[in-house]
């Protein structure tokens, strides 16, 4: 499929030209129902898309493109566990971790894997698990990188203070990261969990070795076995590191790293917040999976957000998209999305290996609100490169009694309006050019009812499916990442000689 040859693609190019002269504010003037017409709900999340360069006809044209790209068929293949990752010859069936597959044997195997790490997390939380000095293991340090870190770290912090053992994360090869985490720890009551799908990632294995040295230096003679655990898809590779088999938690090969927080890679989340919270996280994601699977494309939120991504990259030339969560506990969201979207969609050949004639993944970046207002919003309001922005807010903050949280949400809404309408919305005499803010800048206002496990599960599943939708339109494989290998290979040659 060469998408630019599709009549639906050509129709969108015409719509782009037609919308060029129409300001977002004019779209509101022409349609008093615009806000309700362009607001969509899925799994308790509400997305207001009315401040986009989008009219009804363009939305229908985008949906027509999705149908021409056979999105529904491709979606159903993904959700059924078909082989959608062509270059690695496997499914990308992370949804099966949230909704048990109909195949009972597969469902049983997944449930067994899940219950193993959730039971272990509950034993840690109850103080049942002790170290070799007899002290409860009340501190956990998770070492992992990329998908084995970003999602678990995001969700663990997003759910608030740990209600069980303290859980720290370390990912970087720079010792300052692990030292910083271990700095809070007593070796006699610390558990180190090594999380690596491949169990071959240099940074994580070096941090595992450094962690073992820390134990040996701080508590010479301490039997390390009760202080170590591992999560991987390659248990045979973990074995030589001396983990006790009952402390090696596994997940299937067909769960991609950046889609793995729902698996045993989420053990830090379950340890910090408990089995019930982890199951609610899965349930929230399962609700979004059901919406993605069943909602008509016209009101299917992952589909609409995915198509908006294509609209701005391919028809408006946006080279990046920004995400500003107005919630301190979501501060790790931009980093998580960078891996999810840029590692999934940063591709320049199609699924058959043919070079693409279109742009694909934009750079994804962001900062937490309201901090971003004092750094990047100058660029967003007056810069020369308008890009789509995603603003997230937590609705419960409006009525929680904490005035700062209510103000935070007012800032989020004000910024969305300011970007769309510009300073014209303020009225009064025209401003000098240097102070003028032109507006007409698109944004999504994404509202979570509250910052809890279900909403976060739904949110991250929304982003996963939105990413997949874009990969279908661009006809690329969202589930491999061959581009990361060259850096690792050259590194190996530098350290282990040309034959490495
Ligand atoms: O190098 C990129 C990558 O392979 C990511 O896809 C992955 O999430 C990360 O490294 C960590 O990999 P692992 O979990 O196998 O250690």
Coordinates of C-alpha atoms in Angstrom, one line a residue, residues 113 116-117 143 148 193-201 204-205 208 229-241 243-245 247-255 257 260 263-267:
X113 CA 3.0 -15.5 35.4
X116 CA 3.6 -15.1 40.7
X117 CA 4.9 -11.6 40.7
X143 CA 17.3 -1.5 37.7
X148 CA 12.0 -1.9 31.5
X193 CA 15.2 -6.3 41.1
X194 CA 16.9 -6.6 37.7
X195 CA 14.4 -6.0 34.9
X196 CA 15.5 -6.8 31.3
X197 CA 13.4 -8.4 28.6
X198 CA 16.6 -9.6 26.7
X199 CA 18.8 -9.9 29.8
X200 CA 21.5 -8.7 27.5
X201 CA 21.4 -4.9 27.9
X204 CA 21.3 -3.0 33.1
X205 CA 23.8 -5.9 33.5
X208 CA 23.4 -5.4 38.4
X229 CA 15.3 -10.9 41.9
X230 CA 14.9 -10.7 38.1
X231 CA 12.3 -10.1 35.5
X232 CA 12.9 -11.2 31.9
X233 CA 11.7 -13.0 28.8
X234 CA 15.0 -14.9 28.8
X235 CA 15.2 -16.8 32.1
X236 CA 18.1 -18.9 30.8
X237 CA 20.2 -15.8 30.4
X238 CA 19.4 -14.7 34.0
X239 CA 20.4 -18.1 35.5
X240 CA 24.2 -17.5 35.4
X241 CA 23.8 -14.4 37.6
X243 CA 19.1 -15.7 40.9
X244 CA 17.0 -18.2 42.8
X245 CA 14.5 -19.7 40.3
X247 CA 12.8 -15.1 42.2
X248 CA 12.9 -15.0 38.4
X249 CA 9.6 -13.6 37.0
X250 CA 9.0 -14.0 33.3
X251 CA 6.8 -12.6 30.5
X252 CA 6.3 -13.6 26.9
X253 CA 8.7 -12.7 24.1
X254 CA 5.7 -11.3 22.2
X255 CA 5.4 -8.4 24.7
X257 CA 9.7 -3.8 25.8
X260 CA 5.7 -4.3 28.9
X263 CA 3.7 -7.6 32.7
X264 CA 6.1 -8.7 35.5
X265 CA 8.1 -5.6 34.4
X266 CA 5.5 -3.7 36.5
X267 CA 6.6 -5.5 39.7

